[in-house]
PDB file of C-alpha atoms in Angstrom:
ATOM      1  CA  UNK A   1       6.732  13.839 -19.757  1.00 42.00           C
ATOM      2  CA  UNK A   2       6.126  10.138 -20.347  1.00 50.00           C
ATOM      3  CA  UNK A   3       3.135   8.718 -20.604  1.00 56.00           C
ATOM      4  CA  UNK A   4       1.984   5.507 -18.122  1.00 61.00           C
ATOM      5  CA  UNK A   5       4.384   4.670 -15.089  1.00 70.00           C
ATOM      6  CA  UNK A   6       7.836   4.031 -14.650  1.00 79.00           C
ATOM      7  CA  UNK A   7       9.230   0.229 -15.303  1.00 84.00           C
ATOM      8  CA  UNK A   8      10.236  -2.313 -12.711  1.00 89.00           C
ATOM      9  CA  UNK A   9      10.823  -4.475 -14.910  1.00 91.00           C
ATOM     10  CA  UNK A  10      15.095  -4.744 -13.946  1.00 94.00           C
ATOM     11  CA  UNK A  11      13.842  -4.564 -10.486  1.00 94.00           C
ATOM     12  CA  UNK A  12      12.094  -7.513 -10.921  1.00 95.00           C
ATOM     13  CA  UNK A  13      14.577  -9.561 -12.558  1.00 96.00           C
ATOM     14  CA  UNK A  14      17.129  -8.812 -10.048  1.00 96.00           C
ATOM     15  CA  UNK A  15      14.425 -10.325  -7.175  1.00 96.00           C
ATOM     16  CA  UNK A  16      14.084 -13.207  -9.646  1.00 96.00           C
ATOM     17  CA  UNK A  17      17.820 -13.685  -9.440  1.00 96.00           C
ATOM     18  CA  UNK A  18      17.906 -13.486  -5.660  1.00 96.00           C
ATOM     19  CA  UNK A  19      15.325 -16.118  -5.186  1.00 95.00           C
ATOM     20  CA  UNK A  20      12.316 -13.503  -3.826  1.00 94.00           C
ATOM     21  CA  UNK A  21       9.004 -13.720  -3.876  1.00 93.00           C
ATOM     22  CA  UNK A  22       7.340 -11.438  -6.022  1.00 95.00           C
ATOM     23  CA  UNK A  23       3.772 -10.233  -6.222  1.00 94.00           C
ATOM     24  CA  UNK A  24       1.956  -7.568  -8.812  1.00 93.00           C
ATOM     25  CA  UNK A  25      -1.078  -5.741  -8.295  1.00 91.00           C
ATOM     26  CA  UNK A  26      -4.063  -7.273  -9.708  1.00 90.00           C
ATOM     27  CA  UNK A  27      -6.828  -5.494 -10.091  1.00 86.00           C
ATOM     28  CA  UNK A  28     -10.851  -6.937  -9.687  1.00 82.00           C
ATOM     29  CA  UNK A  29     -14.364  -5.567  -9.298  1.00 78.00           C
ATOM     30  CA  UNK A  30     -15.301  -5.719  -5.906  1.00 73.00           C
ATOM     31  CA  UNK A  31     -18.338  -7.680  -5.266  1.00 69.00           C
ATOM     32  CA  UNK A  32     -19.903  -6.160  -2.434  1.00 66.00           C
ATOM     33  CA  UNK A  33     -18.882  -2.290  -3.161  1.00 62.00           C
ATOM     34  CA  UNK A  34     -19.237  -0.727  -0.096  1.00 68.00           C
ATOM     35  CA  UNK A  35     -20.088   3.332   0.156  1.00 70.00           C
ATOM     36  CA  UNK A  36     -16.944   5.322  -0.261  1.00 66.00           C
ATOM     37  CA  UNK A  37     -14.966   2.954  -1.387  1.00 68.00           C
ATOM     38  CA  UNK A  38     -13.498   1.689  -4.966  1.00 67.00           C
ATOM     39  CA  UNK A  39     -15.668  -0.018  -7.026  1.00 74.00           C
ATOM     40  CA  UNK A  40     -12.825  -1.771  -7.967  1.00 81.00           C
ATOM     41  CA  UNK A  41     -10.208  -3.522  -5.916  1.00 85.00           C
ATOM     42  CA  UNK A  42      -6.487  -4.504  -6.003  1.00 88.00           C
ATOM     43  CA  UNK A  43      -4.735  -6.976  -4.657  1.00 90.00           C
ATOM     44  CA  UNK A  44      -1.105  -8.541  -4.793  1.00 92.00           C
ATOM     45  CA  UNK A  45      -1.208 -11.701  -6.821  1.00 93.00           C
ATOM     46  CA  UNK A  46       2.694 -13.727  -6.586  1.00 93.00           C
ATOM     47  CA  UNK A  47       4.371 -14.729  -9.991  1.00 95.00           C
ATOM     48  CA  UNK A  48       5.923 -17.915 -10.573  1.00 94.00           C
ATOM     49  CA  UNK A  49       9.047 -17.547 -12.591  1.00 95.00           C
ATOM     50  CA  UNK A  50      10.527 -15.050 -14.952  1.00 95.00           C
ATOM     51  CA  UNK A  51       8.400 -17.052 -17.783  1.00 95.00           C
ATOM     52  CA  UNK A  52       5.262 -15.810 -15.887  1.00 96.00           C
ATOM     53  CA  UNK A  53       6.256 -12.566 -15.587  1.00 96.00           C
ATOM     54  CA  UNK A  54       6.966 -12.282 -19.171  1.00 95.00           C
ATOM     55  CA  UNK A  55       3.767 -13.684 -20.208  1.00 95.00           C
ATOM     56  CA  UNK A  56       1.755 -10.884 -17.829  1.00 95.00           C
ATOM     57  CA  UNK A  57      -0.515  -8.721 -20.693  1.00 92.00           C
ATOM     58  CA  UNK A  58      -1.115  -4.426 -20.108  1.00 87.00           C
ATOM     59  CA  UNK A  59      -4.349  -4.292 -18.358  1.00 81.00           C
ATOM     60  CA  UNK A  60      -6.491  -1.081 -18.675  1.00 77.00           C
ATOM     61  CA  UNK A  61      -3.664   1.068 -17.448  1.00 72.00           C
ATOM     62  CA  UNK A  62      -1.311  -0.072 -19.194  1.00 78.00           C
ATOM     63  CA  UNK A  63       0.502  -1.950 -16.597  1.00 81.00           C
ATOM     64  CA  UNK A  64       1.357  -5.900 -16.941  1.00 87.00           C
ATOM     65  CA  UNK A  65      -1.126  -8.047 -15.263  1.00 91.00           C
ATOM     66  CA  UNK A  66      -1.304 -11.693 -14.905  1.00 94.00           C
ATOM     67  CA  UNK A  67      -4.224 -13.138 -17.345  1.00 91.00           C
ATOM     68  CA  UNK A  68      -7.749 -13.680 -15.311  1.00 88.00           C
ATOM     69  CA  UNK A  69      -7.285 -17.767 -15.842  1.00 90.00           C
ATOM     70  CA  UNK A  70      -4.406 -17.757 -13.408  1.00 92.00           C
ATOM     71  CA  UNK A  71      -5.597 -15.693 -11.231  1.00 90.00           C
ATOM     72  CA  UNK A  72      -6.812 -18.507  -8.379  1.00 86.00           C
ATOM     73  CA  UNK A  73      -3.849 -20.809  -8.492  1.00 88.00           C
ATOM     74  CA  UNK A  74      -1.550 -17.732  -7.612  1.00 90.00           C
ATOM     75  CA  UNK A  75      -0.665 -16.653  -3.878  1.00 89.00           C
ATOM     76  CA  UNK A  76      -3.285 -13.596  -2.471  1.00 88.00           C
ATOM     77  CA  UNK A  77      -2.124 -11.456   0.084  1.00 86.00           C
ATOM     78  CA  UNK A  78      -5.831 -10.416   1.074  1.00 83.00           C
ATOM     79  CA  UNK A  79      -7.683 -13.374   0.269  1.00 68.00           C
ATOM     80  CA  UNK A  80     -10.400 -14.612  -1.770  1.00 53.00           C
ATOM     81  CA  UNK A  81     -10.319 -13.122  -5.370  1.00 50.00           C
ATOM     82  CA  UNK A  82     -14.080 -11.288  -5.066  1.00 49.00           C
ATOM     83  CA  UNK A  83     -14.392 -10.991  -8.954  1.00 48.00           C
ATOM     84  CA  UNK A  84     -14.734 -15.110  -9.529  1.00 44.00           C
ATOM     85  CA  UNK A  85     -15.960 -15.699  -5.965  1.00 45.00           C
ATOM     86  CA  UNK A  86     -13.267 -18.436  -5.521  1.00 44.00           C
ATOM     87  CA  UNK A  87     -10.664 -19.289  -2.773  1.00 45.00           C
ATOM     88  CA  UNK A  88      -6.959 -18.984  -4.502  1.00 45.00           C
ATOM     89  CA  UNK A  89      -5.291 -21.799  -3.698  1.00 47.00           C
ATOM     90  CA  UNK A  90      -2.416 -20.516  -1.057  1.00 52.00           C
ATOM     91  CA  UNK A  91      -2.324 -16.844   0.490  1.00 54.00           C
ATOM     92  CA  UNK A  92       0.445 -15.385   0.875  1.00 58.00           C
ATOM     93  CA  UNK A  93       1.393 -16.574   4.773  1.00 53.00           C
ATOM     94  CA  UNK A  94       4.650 -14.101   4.787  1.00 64.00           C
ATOM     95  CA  UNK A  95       4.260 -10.528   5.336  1.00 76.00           C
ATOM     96  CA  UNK A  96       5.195  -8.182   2.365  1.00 87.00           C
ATOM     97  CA  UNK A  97       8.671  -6.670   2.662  1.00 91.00           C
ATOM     98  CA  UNK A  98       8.895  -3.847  -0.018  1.00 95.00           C
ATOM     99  CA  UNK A  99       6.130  -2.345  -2.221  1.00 96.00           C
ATOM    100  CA  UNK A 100       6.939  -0.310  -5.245  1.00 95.00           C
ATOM    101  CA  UNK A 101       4.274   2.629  -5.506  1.00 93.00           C
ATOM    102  CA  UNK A 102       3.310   4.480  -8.741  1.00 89.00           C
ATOM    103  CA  UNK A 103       2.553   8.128  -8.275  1.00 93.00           C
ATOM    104  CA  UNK A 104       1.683  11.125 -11.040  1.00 94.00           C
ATOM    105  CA  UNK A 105       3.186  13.189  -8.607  1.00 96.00           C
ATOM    106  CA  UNK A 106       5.359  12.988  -5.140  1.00 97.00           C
ATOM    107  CA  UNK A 107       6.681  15.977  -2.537  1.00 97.00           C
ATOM    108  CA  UNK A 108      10.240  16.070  -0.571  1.00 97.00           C
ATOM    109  CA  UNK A 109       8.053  15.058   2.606  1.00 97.00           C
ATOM    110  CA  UNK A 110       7.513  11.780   0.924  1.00 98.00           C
ATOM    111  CA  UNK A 111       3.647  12.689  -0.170  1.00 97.00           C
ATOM    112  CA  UNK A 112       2.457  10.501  -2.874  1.00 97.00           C
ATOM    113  CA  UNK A 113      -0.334  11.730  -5.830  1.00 96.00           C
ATOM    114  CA  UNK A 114      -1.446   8.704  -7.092  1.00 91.00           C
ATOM    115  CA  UNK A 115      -3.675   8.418 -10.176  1.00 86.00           C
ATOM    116  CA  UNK A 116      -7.002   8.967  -8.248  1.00 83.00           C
ATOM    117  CA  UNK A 117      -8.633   5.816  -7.640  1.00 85.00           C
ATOM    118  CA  UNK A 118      -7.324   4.880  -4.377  1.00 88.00           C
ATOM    119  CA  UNK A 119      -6.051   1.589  -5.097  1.00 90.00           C
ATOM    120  CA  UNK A 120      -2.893   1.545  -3.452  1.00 93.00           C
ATOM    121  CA  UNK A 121      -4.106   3.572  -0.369  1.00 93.00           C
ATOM    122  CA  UNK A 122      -7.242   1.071  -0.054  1.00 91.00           C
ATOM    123  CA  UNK A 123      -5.280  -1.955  -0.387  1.00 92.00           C
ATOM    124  CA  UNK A 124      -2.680  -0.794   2.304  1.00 93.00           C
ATOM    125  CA  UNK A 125      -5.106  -0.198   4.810  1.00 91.00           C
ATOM    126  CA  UNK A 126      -7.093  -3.619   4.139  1.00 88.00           C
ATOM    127  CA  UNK A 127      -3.322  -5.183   4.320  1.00 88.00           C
ATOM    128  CA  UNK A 128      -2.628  -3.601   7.469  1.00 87.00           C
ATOM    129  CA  UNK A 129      -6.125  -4.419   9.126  1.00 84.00           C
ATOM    130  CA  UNK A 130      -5.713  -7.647   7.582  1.00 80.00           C
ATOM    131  CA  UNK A 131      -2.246  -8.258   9.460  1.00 77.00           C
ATOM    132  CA  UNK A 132      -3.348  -6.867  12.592  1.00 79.00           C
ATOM    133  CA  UNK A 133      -6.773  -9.525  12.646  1.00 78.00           C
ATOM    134  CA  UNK A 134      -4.118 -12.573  12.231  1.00 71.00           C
ATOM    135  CA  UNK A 135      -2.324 -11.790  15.425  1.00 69.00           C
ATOM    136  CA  UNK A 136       0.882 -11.208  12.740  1.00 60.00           C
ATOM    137  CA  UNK A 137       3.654  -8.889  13.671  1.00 61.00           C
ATOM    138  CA  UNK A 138       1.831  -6.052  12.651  1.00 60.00           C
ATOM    139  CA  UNK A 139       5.037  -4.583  10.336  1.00 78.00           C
ATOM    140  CA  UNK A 140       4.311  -2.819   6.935  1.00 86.00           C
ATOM    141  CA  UNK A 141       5.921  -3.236   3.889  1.00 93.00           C
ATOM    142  CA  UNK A 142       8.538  -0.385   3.216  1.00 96.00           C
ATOM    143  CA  UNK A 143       6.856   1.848   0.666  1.00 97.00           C
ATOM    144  CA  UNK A 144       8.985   3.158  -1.904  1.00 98.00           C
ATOM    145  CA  UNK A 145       8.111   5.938  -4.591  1.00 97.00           C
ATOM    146  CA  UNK A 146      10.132   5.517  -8.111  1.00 95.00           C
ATOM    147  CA  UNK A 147      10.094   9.117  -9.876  1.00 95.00           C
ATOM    148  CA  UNK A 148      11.259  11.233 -12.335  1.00 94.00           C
ATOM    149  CA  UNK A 149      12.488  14.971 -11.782  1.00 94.00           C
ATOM    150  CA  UNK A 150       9.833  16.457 -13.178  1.00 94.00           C
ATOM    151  CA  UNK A 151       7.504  14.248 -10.757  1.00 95.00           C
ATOM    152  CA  UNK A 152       8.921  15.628  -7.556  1.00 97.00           C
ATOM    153  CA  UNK A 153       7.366  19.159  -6.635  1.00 97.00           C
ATOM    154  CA  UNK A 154      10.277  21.960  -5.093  1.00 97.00           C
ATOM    155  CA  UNK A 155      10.424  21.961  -1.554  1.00 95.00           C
ATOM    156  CA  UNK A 156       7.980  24.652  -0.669  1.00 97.00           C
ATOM    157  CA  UNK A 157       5.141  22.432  -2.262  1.00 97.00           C
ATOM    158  CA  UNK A 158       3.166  19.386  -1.532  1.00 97.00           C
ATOM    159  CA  UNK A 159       0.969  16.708  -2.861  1.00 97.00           C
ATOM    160  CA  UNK A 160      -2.959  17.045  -1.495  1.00 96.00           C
ATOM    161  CA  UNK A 161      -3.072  14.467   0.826  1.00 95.00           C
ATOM    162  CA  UNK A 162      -6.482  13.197   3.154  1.00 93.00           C
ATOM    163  CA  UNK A 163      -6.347  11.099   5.765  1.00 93.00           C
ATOM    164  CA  UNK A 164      -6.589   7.688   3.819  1.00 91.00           C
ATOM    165  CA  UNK A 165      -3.470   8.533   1.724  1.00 94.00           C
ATOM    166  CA  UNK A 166      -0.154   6.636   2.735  1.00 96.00           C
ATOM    167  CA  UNK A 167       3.041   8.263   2.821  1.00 97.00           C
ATOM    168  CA  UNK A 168       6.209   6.431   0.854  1.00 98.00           C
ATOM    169  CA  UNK A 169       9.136   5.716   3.020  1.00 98.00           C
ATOM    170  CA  UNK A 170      11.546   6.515   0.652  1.00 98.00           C
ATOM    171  CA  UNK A 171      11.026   8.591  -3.081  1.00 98.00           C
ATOM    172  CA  UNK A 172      14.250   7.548  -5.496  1.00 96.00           C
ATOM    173  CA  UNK A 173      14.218   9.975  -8.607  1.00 95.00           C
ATOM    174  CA  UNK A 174      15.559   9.409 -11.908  1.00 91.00           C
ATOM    175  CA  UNK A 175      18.419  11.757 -11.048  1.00 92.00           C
ATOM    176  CA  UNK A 176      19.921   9.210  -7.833  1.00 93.00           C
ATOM    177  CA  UNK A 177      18.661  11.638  -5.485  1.00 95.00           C
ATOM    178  CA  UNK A 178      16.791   9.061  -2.654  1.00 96.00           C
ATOM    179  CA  UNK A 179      14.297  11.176  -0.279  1.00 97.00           C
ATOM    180  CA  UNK A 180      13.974   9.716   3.136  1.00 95.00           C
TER     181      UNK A 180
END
């Protein structure tokens, strides 16, 4: 199987040809780590052009991340970036429409094994509680999985899920197959 995650990267040229918005996770240590949760944090940082996004560097995981210096003059979606203490210029005033999800490993009832760390299932719940304190129209983003085969477990299985793990709306495998 391959190693590291799937890419987006045609899915994010075709938004960049459509004139959307785009964000990618950013990840940060959380100043005041609270008990049970992450010790670090993501959040949804907005690129500028396809220049920016080709500029973006593999962080830890591998995954392309815009460079720390840019970091406060990019749209948040959950505010202040915790790890320099700093306002970012603009937040992100829109809801989110569509988040790509990562997974290790996903079931036909749309369960989602992420990597372990909680970062996706964190930052949807602070997006959600965050929406819901503006007085917003408290809609999600539609969550979709991207997977290969050999990702998706047979029917008669499922992912370990708690109560703090999200569900995708949709799974699309590598074989066309979409899971709704």
């Amino acid at each position: 199987m391959p190693k590291g995650e799937l890419s987006t990267s045609s899915i994010v040229y075709d938004a960049f040809s459509k004139d959307k918005e785009i964000f990618v996770p950013y990840l940060h240590k959380s100043v005041s780590a609270e008990p049970g949760k992450p010790r670090s944090r993501m959040n949804m940082v907005s690129l500028h052009t396809k220049a920016d996004y080709e500029s973006l560097r593999p962080d830890a995981w591998g995954i392309p991340t815009p460079s720390q210096d840019t970091i406060a003059e990019r749209k948040h979606c959950l505010g202040e970036d915790e790890s320099e203490k700093k306002t970012p210029s603009t937040y992100a005033t829109e809801n989110l429409d569509l988040i790509i999800m990562p997974g290790v490993a996903f079931d036909t009832n749309r369960g989602r094994l992420g990597h372990g760390k909680g970062f996706y299932d964190f930052f949807l719940q602070r997006y959600e509680d965050l929406v819901a304190s503006a007085g917003q129209k408290s809609e999600m983003p539609f969550l979709v999985g991207l997977a290969l085969e050999e990702q998706v477990l047979p029917e008669e299985q499922s992912v370990p899920m708690s109560d703090t793990d999200w569900r995708v709306d949709a799974l699309i495998v590598g074989n066309g197959r979409v899971i709704r």
